[in-house]
XYZ file of N, CA and C in Angstrom:
447
model
N 15.964 -4.684 24.948
C 15.950 -6.360 24.871
C 14.795 -6.464 25.487
N 14.580 -7.812 25.352
C 13.069 -8.491 26.098
C 13.709 -8.853 27.328
N 12.574 -9.054 27.810
C 12.547 -9.908 29.217
C 13.274 -11.222 29.081
N 13.136 -12.017 28.356
C 13.859 -13.395 28.281
C 14.877 -13.235 28.424
N 15.523 -12.562 27.260
C 16.899 -12.521 27.222
C 17.581 -12.090 28.427
N 17.059 -10.783 28.884
C 17.832 -10.324 30.340
C 17.418 -11.239 31.937
N 16.603 -12.125 31.445
C 16.602 -13.516 32.787
C 17.655 -14.289 31.951
N 17.628 -14.996 30.901
C 18.684 -15.862 30.695
C 20.266 -15.151 31.180
N 20.271 -14.172 30.533
C 21.920 -13.719 30.929
C 21.942 -13.518 32.359
N 20.979 -12.878 32.984
C 21.208 -12.850 34.390
C 21.502 -14.252 35.100
N 21.018 -15.254 34.568
C 20.921 -16.395 35.280
C 22.446 -17.185 34.971
N 22.369 -16.686 33.330
C 24.077 -17.565 33.282
C 25.122 -16.848 33.632
N 25.055 -15.484 34.065
C 26.362 -14.799 34.610
C 26.376 -15.071 36.000
N 25.204 -15.048 36.826
C 25.171 -15.595 38.060
C 25.968 -16.887 38.112
N 25.441 -17.522 37.371
C 26.002 -19.498 37.864
C 27.623 -19.164 37.313
N 27.879 -18.779 36.670
C 29.285 -18.442 36.050
C 29.915 -17.978 36.987
N 29.655 -16.854 37.801
C 30.252 -16.397 39.188
C 29.975 -16.976 40.452
N 29.226 -17.706 40.713
C 29.012 -18.774 41.670
C 29.203 -19.790 41.689
N 29.483 -20.552 40.441
C 29.413 -21.953 40.605
C 30.881 -22.683 41.017
N 31.964 -21.946 40.742
C 33.142 -22.830 41.377
C 33.421 -22.210 42.826
N 32.921 -21.559 43.307
C 32.641 -21.059 44.604
C 31.661 -21.803 45.149
N 30.662 -22.114 45.036
C 29.646 -23.015 45.645
C 30.224 -24.311 45.501
N 30.658 -24.736 44.471
C 31.258 -26.310 44.376
C 32.317 -26.623 45.263
N 33.106 -25.593 45.340
C 34.652 -25.481 46.471
C 33.495 -25.729 47.932
N 32.847 -24.916 48.025
C 32.633 -25.135 49.579
C 31.835 -26.541 49.582
N 31.134 -26.984 48.562
C 30.402 -28.203 48.574
C 31.399 -29.606 48.879
N 32.261 -29.510 48.197
C 32.895 -30.597 47.487
C 34.119 -30.587 48.627
N 34.783 -29.616 49.278
C 36.420 -29.380 50.011
C 35.886 -29.565 51.364
N 35.460 -30.411 51.989
C 35.404 -30.691 52.892
C 36.603 -30.914 54.297
N 36.161 -31.535 55.139
C 37.371 -31.812 56.082
C 38.520 -32.576 55.721
N 37.731 -34.142 55.019
C 38.045 -35.079 54.616
C 39.530 -34.650 53.529
N 38.788 -33.627 52.643
C 39.598 -33.172 51.352
C 39.987 -32.266 51.450
N 40.325 -31.491 52.556
C 40.816 -30.028 52.795
C 42.108 -29.899 52.441
N 43.162 -30.937 52.242
C 44.197 -30.780 51.525
C 44.460 -30.423 50.183
N 43.423 -30.340 49.513
C 43.102 -30.352 47.978
C 42.303 -29.326 47.532
N 42.365 -29.024 46.299
C 41.984 -27.594 45.684
C 40.816 -28.181 44.797
N 39.914 -27.632 44.303
C 38.699 -27.777 43.256
C 39.338 -28.039 42.014
N 40.087 -27.581 41.622
C 41.275 -27.994 40.670
C 41.618 -29.441 40.844
N 42.174 -29.521 41.720
C 42.441 -31.267 42.123
C 41.746 -32.092 42.058
N 40.153 -31.515 42.141
C 39.159 -32.486 42.546
C 38.681 -32.793 40.869
N 38.991 -31.599 40.391
C 38.520 -31.795 38.626
C 39.651 -33.176 38.373
N 40.824 -32.963 38.467
C 41.545 -33.925 37.590
C 41.397 -34.976 38.204
N 41.064 -35.047 39.613
C 40.571 -36.523 39.758
C 39.685 -37.207 39.101
N 38.546 -35.927 38.878
C 37.164 -36.443 38.341
C 37.792 -36.933 36.670
N 38.777 -36.237 36.475
C 39.153 -36.441 34.854
C 40.147 -37.877 34.845
N 40.613 -38.239 35.970
C 41.547 -39.375 35.989
C 40.297 -40.701 36.049
N 39.211 -40.590 36.823
C 38.145 -41.220 36.847
C 38.358 -42.890 37.637
N 37.483 -43.461 37.915
C 37.845 -45.003 38.713
C 38.105 -46.203 37.538
N 38.179 -45.568 36.371
C 38.082 -46.928 35.216
C 39.578 -47.368 35.302
N 39.909 -47.862 34.082
C 41.348 -48.417 34.010
C 42.515 -46.633 34.097
N 43.751 -47.127 34.444
C 44.664 -46.296 34.580
C 44.642 -45.617 33.168
N 45.191 -43.871 33.178
C 45.294 -43.262 32.143
C 46.523 -42.887 31.850
N 46.556 -42.447 30.515
C 47.993 -41.600 30.602
C 47.924 -40.267 30.679
N 48.957 -39.718 31.161
C 49.176 -38.270 31.390
C 48.575 -37.498 29.948
N 48.747 -37.716 28.968
C 48.764 -37.029 27.845
C 46.848 -36.961 27.372
N 46.253 -38.165 27.719
C 44.927 -38.215 27.812
C 44.129 -37.087 28.818
N 44.780 -37.237 30.068
C 43.791 -36.606 31.079
C 44.433 -35.071 30.872
N 45.339 -34.774 30.183
C 45.729 -33.383 29.934
C 44.772 -32.692 29.070
N 44.599 -33.625 27.931
C 43.562 -33.163 27.092
C 42.488 -33.122 27.018
N 41.787 -33.767 27.937
C 40.672 -33.668 28.154
C 40.300 -32.628 29.285
N 41.412 -31.994 29.943
C 41.275 -30.707 30.758
C 41.909 -29.553 30.231
N 42.361 -29.651 28.692
C 42.501 -28.749 28.351
C 44.040 -27.866 28.904
N 44.747 -28.574 29.222
C 46.154 -28.223 29.798
C 47.651 -28.610 29.143
N 48.267 -28.108 29.699
C 49.650 -29.164 28.874
C 50.263 -30.350 29.790
N 50.717 -31.294 29.183
C 50.972 -32.044 30.093
C 51.909 -31.803 31.251
N 52.820 -30.596 30.965
C 53.964 -30.041 32.020
C 53.104 -29.586 33.235
N 51.623 -28.707 33.223
C 51.148 -28.121 33.919
C 50.232 -29.399 34.856
N 49.777 -30.329 34.254
C 49.332 -31.619 34.583
C 50.062 -32.217 35.616
N 51.615 -32.442 35.291
C 52.376 -32.719 35.929
C 52.399 -32.446 37.182
N 52.354 -31.006 37.251
C 52.988 -30.466 38.560
C 51.775 -30.730 39.321
N 50.760 -30.651 39.070
C 49.360 -31.196 39.883
C 49.128 -32.568 40.354
N 49.866 -33.316 38.956
C 49.772 -34.877 39.821
C 51.011 -35.299 40.580
N 52.065 -34.346 40.646
C 53.092 -34.800 41.810
C 52.260 -34.341 43.123
N 51.517 -33.203 43.474
C 50.550 -33.096 44.404
C 50.279 -33.582 44.980
N 49.206 -34.119 43.816
C 48.410 -35.103 44.427
C 48.701 -36.358 44.837
N 49.951 -37.118 43.988
C 50.953 -38.542 44.496
C 51.135 -37.909 46.014
N 51.481 -36.948 46.134
C 52.417 -37.126 47.637
C 51.205 -36.891 48.874
N 49.987 -36.357 48.239
C 49.072 -36.239 49.365
C 48.068 -37.828 49.140
N 48.829 -38.494 48.567
C 47.778 -40.061 48.343
C 46.919 -40.294 47.661
N 46.387 -39.381 46.957
C 45.188 -39.195 46.014
C 45.651 -40.237 44.806
N 46.582 -40.251 44.213
C 46.948 -40.939 42.733
C 48.106 -41.385 42.826
N 47.967 -42.368 42.216
C 49.107 -43.613 41.939
C 49.738 -43.045 40.471
N 51.002 -43.439 40.355
C 51.442 -42.941 38.855
C 52.800 -43.932 38.622
N 52.736 -44.579 37.891
C 53.590 -45.370 36.813
C 53.994 -45.828 35.649
N 54.944 -46.185 35.685
C 55.369 -46.647 33.893
C 54.265 -47.578 33.106
N 53.911 -47.375 32.190
C 53.352 -48.713 31.125
C 54.248 -49.725 31.361
N 53.669 -50.806 31.603
C 54.499 -51.842 31.091
C 54.766 -52.282 29.805
N 54.175 -51.768 28.923
C 54.407 -52.054 27.663
C 54.937 -51.174 26.530
N 55.183 -49.695 27.290
C 55.884 -48.545 26.965
C 56.428 -48.030 28.176
N 57.450 -48.100 28.415
C 58.229 -47.489 29.916
C 58.194 -45.993 29.794
N 57.585 -45.367 28.566
C 58.298 -43.805 28.454
C 56.539 -42.886 28.774
N 55.572 -44.419 29.222
C 54.283 -43.758 29.237
C 54.165 -43.902 30.412
N 53.588 -42.748 31.033
C 53.369 -42.592 32.723
C 51.706 -42.629 32.907
N 51.355 -44.050 33.415
C 49.831 -43.808 33.796
C 49.343 -43.301 34.952
N 48.414 -42.740 34.956
C 47.840 -42.485 36.460
C 46.688 -42.829 36.668
N 46.179 -43.249 37.947
C 45.132 -43.939 38.453
C 44.508 -43.356 39.854
N 43.571 -43.477 40.208
C 43.086 -43.073 41.795
C 44.054 -44.233 42.911
N 43.965 -43.477 43.887
C 44.486 -44.683 45.169
C 42.729 -44.816 46.016
N 42.617 -45.498 46.795
C 41.574 -45.430 47.691
C 40.914 -43.995 48.019
N 41.988 -43.256 48.586
C 41.375 -42.035 49.122
C 41.071 -41.412 47.863
N 41.880 -41.301 46.333
C 41.188 -40.567 45.875
C 40.147 -41.176 44.946
N 39.570 -42.457 45.098
C 38.244 -43.003 44.808
C 37.034 -42.146 45.783
N 37.396 -42.250 47.220
C 36.335 -41.304 47.863
C 36.375 -40.161 47.675
N 37.355 -39.119 47.160
C 37.176 -38.272 46.704
C 36.174 -37.705 45.567
N 36.411 -38.872 44.487
C 35.775 -38.894 43.215
C 34.674 -39.554 43.686
N 34.359 -40.054 44.249
C 32.691 -40.397 44.699
C 32.044 -39.218 45.521
N 32.768 -38.641 46.111
C 32.103 -37.565 46.740
C 31.585 -36.283 45.816
N 32.703 -35.865 44.956
C 32.498 -35.078 43.768
C 31.279 -35.403 42.941
N 31.510 -36.692 42.446
C 30.255 -37.138 41.720
C 28.926 -37.197 42.710
N 29.085 -37.282 43.701
C 27.530 -37.352 44.325
C 26.673 -35.470 44.865
N 28.296 -34.782 44.362
C 27.543 -33.254 44.406
C 27.052 -33.221 43.181
N 27.918 -33.062 41.883
C 27.349 -33.513 40.704
C 26.091 -34.138 40.765
N 25.795 -34.917 41.373
C 24.271 -35.963 41.071
C 23.282 -35.297 41.677
N 23.417 -34.444 42.853
C 22.691 -33.338 43.613
C 22.133 -32.452 42.763
N 23.234 -31.776 42.207
C 23.062 -30.378 41.132
C 21.849 -30.960 40.125
N 22.219 -32.131 39.317
C 21.307 -32.375 38.223
C 19.927 -32.825 38.529
N 19.879 -33.336 39.514
C 18.619 -33.718 40.333
C 17.830 -32.311 40.607
N 18.743 -31.483 41.149
C 17.925 -30.199 41.772
C 17.440 -29.707 40.017
N 18.314 -29.338 39.176
C 18.023 -28.890 38.120
C 16.720 -29.487 37.171
N 17.028 -30.970 37.315
C 15.415 -31.448 36.667
C 14.382 -31.474 37.548
N 14.369 -31.211 38.810
C 13.087 -31.572 39.698
C 12.023 -30.654 39.114
N 10.979 -31.349 38.712
C 9.463 -30.829 38.779
C 9.601 -30.596 37.073
N 10.670 -30.968 36.310
C 10.393 -30.766 34.606
C 9.783 -31.947 34.277
N 8.667 -32.046 33.032
C 8.278 -32.957 32.438
C 9.514 -33.396 31.496
N 9.039 -34.602 30.646
C 10.069 -35.210 29.691
C 10.423 -33.901 28.685
N 9.323 -33.313 28.125
C 9.224 -32.489 27.154
C 10.447 -30.926 27.686
N 10.079 -30.796 28.931
C 10.927 -29.369 29.494
C 12.362 -30.069 29.613
N 12.619 -31.265 29.897
C 14.398 -31.534 29.945
C 14.852 -31.729 28.626
N 13.938 -31.946 27.462
C 14.420 -32.056 26.347
C 14.874 -30.393 26.105
N 13.842 -29.604 26.163
C 14.362 -28.118 25.828
C 15.581 -27.868 26.571
N 15.725 -28.208 27.822
C 17.134 -27.962 28.743
C 17.962 -28.545 28.092
N 17.789 -29.569 27.927
C 19.080 -30.398 26.906
C 19.644 -29.439 25.832
N 19.158 -29.483 24.816
C 19.107 -28.489 23.835
C 19.594 -26.952 24.110
N 19.350 -26.572 24.903
C 19.307 -25.200 25.304
C 21.099 -25.836 25.899
N 21.264 -25.969 26.727
C 23.016 -26.328 27.290
C 23.645 -26.889 26.387
N 23.027 -28.117 25.695
C 23.751 -28.489 24.166
C 24.401 -27.174 23.635
N 23.551 -26.162 23.132
C 23.717 -24.925 22.208
C 24.873 -24.512 23.377
N 24.564 -23.908 24.362
C 25.641 -23.559 25.364
C 27.325 -23.972 24.863
N 27.080 -25.630 25.349
C 28.264 -25.938 25.351
C 29.009 -26.104 23.961
N 28.210 -25.874 22.787
C 28.990 -25.837 21.344
C 29.243 -24.738 21.329
N 28.836 -23.697 21.975
C 29.192 -22.259 21.675
C 30.625 -22.310 22.361
N 30.610 -22.597 23.452
C 31.958 -22.429 24.121
C 33.130 -23.115 23.588
N 32.824 -24.796 23.028
C 33.861 -25.544 22.045
C 34.167 -24.496 20.946
N 33.085 -24.068 20.438
C 33.342 -22.845 18.991
C 34.425 -22.336 19.546
N 34.046 -21.372 20.579
C 34.899 -20.161 21.161
C 36.322 -20.213 21.571
N 36.431 -21.529 21.932
C 37.773 -22.119 22.388
C 38.837 -21.892 21.161
N 37.772 -22.435 20.118
C 38.871 -23.120 19.000
C 38.928 -22.060 17.939
N 38.219 -20.776 18.296
C 38.749 -19.795 17.501
C 39.872 -19.081 18.308
N 39.943 -19.290 19.650
C 41.180 -18.742 20.623
C 42.473 -18.883 20.479
């Protein structure tokens, strides 16, 4: 195998093994110690815009509505998420972030912003274009792989 392949393999495997642990240590602070890293990703999926229905959030996270419901129940109890019935269709449950949830969202986004800034630091526009193409290829591989599973 060539050196470049080995370097890519080493970096990617290392990132996958470390990223969740590193992110959890960075985003689960004293203020947010009552939630998990997975909860933080649910908060991210809900976002700060208009309330979303459970199906939309579940689909974006690639989980079932039932699985999401369990997590949302806990986030409602901990005052990160509001849950209400749609005025238009009472069968639809809409979820949105509370003020506490918005603070968690902003905190998590700040970590991601720092991560992106560190990734592109010192890269010129051509380097960034190559990086975007490579990461897009990796993303497409994962999407394709998940569709086959």
